[in-house]
């Protein structure tokens, strides 16, 4: 029996409507286009789609500036199209989660318009105001270098309003009970239309105390519990996936010690140290990041990822570590962003080296948690550094070698398709790769299939095994009497390792899941393995009869899942 925590062994695919597929030819992707590509996604094997924001919006921050929470932006389609879409996903066994952007609205939202124009409006207190310029107005910007302050004077209101992000994104006063009730209503609305949860944008800021006199904002963790209770009463299998780039010591506050707050969080700690490991071939800090993010309630889950729609944020690394990643993957100032990150896509960062891209993805797919893939990475798409800020990694999906990569019939796509050179749609596209068994696309499809057959990774406990070499990371997973060992050599040189799979005296064969290269233990039960440059191995401990040995339960009742 498997408890139905679907997110424990899911494969999540992140896409943005505007750049996926344009069906009506206006140059902007839409729901009709996405619907036509659902079979592609189904074939790729992903089990959950995470859609970036698509509600009515002036689109000044790619939709993270919502002007109507209860509508689809007309550029993408209608609510009718949305329901067709969630229905079509359900038919294919694919769940849908959507971005929930509730820390702030657009300044074009009717609530903000009412708030700024009428001090007596009930909406005035839905935002965060100050009569005079707060002392900390030039502190706490999320986009340093681009965003000048966190408080802006509004002439109409004759007051200053707070905005954690850009000035066209006024923060909601989330402590106001009426605002809170409205936020629940928004969640209920989309759940009713078929979504299985939310990627909650900017969670630490939603729950932070806000106000002109707040110097050290405390988090209101009770809010997370109330969101959780609400979504789960409305739909039992709905999840909250939090975007919260926090310190490991706060992880349990966000998950809740009893697993009563967020179901999932992106593991930013592991993400940053993973890139450090890829840059330097030193897996020590990554191993440490895995250990410090290990404690979590049995029902909680990490979302593991390589790149997403934002910059690769390296803010949690030491200065020295960050410089090492910059030097390897973003040496040019034009590749860096907000003094802390790299704005490129994965493939160009890894110099389009197929061995390194496979290594990075193999590692990501086998880290503790649920993998989250960024659209286009499955074919190794590149970036366009001539576009501002994060837009460089948000170009249209490259479907074929037809004009504009088969993304649109329009002559003027809203965002230009990458063309020419190593990453142009003429060379990198889904149609060509579909026909080539050795392509990145088909590799990704195979690795997803394998990952889904390894529930130990999603559900089980892990241990880091000693390899005696800092460039080789070895993880062992155990779940219900089944074991898995995964090895990754992050160096550009081959090496030999001696591995004790630490099976409490068991001397087992390691069966390779990806090739015929199995490993027999020596008399002491150790394995001697030669890892090629950037090599990776997925081994089952014991034979392929493992399913016959799998037990129905794990640990004591209530202790594990
Ligand atoms: C985080 C999102 O990922 C980012 O794209 C956005 O700009 C900010 N939150 C503001 O909503
Ligand atoms: Ca369109």
CSV table of N, CA and C in Angstrom, one decimal, residues 6 35 59 81 92 96 128 163 173 269 282 374 384 393 409 436 475 481 498 527 539-540 548:
chain,number,residue,atom,x,y,z
A,6,UNK,N,1.1,12.0,-3.7
A,6,UNK,CA,1.6,11.9,-5.0
A,6,UNK,C,2.8,12.7,-5.3
A,35,UNK,N,-2.5,23.2,-24.9
A,35,UNK,CA,-3.4,22.0,-25.0
A,35,UNK,C,-2.8,21.1,-26.2
A,59,UNK,N,1.6,42.5,-17.2
A,59,UNK,CA,2.8,41.7,-17.6
A,59,UNK,C,4.1,42.5,-17.5
A,81,UNK,N,-11.1,27.9,-21.6
A,81,UNK,CA,-9.9,27.2,-22.1
A,81,UNK,C,-9.1,26.6,-20.9
A,92,UNK,N,-5.0,12.6,-18.8
A,92,UNK,CA,-3.7,12.0,-19.0
A,92,UNK,C,-3.0,11.7,-17.7
A,96,UNK,N,-1.9,19.5,-12.1
A,96,UNK,CA,-1.6,20.9,-12.5
A,96,UNK,C,-1.4,21.7,-11.2
A,128,UNK,N,0.1,48.5,2.5
A,128,UNK,CA,0.9,48.9,3.6
A,128,UNK,C,1.4,50.3,3.4
A,163,UNK,N,6.6,48.1,-1.1
A,163,UNK,CA,6.7,47.0,-2.1
A,163,UNK,C,8.0,46.3,-2.0
A,173,UNK,N,-1.4,43.8,2.6
A,173,UNK,CA,-1.3,43.7,4.0
A,173,UNK,C,-1.9,42.4,4.4
A,269,UNK,N,19.1,25.7,-0.8
A,269,UNK,CA,20.4,25.4,-0.2
A,269,UNK,C,21.2,24.4,-1.0
A,282,UNK,N,34.2,19.8,-6.2
A,282,UNK,CA,34.3,19.5,-4.8
A,282,UNK,C,32.9,19.3,-4.3
A,374,UNK,N,12.7,22.6,-15.9
A,374,UNK,CA,12.4,23.9,-16.6
A,374,UNK,C,12.1,23.6,-18.1
A,384,UNK,N,19.3,34.2,-24.4
A,384,UNK,CA,19.6,35.3,-25.3
A,384,UNK,C,20.0,36.5,-24.4
A,393,UNK,N,16.4,34.0,-20.2
A,393,UNK,CA,16.2,32.6,-20.2
A,393,UNK,C,14.7,32.2,-20.3
A,409,UNK,N,2.9,31.4,-35.7
A,409,UNK,CA,2.8,31.7,-37.1
A,409,UNK,C,3.0,33.2,-37.3
A,436,UNK,N,15.8,11.4,-33.1
A,436,UNK,CA,17.2,10.9,-32.8
A,436,UNK,C,17.2,10.1,-31.5
A,475,UNK,N,25.3,8.3,-2.9
A,475,UNK,CA,24.2,8.3,-2.0
A,475,UNK,C,23.5,7.0,-2.0
A,481,UNK,N,12.7,-2.1,2.4
A,481,UNK,CA,13.6,-3.2,2.1
A,481,UNK,C,14.1,-3.2,0.7
A,498,UNK,N,36.7,3.0,-4.2
A,498,UNK,CA,36.3,1.7,-3.5
A,498,UNK,C,35.1,2.1,-2.6
A,527,UNK,N,33.1,-2.6,-3.3
A,527,UNK,CA,33.0,-2.5,-4.7
A,527,UNK,C,34.1,-1.6,-5.2
A,539,UNK,N,22.6,2.3,-9.4
A,539,UNK,CA,22.6,0.9,-9.0
A,539,UNK,C,21.5,0.5,-8.1
A,540,UNK,N,20.9,-0.7,-8.4
A,540,UNK,CA,20.1,-1.3,-7.4
A,540,UNK,C,20.9,-2.2,-6.5
A,548,UNK,N,10.2,-8.2,-5.5
A,548,UNK,CA,9.7,-9.3,-4.7
A,548,UNK,C,10.1,-9.2,-3.2
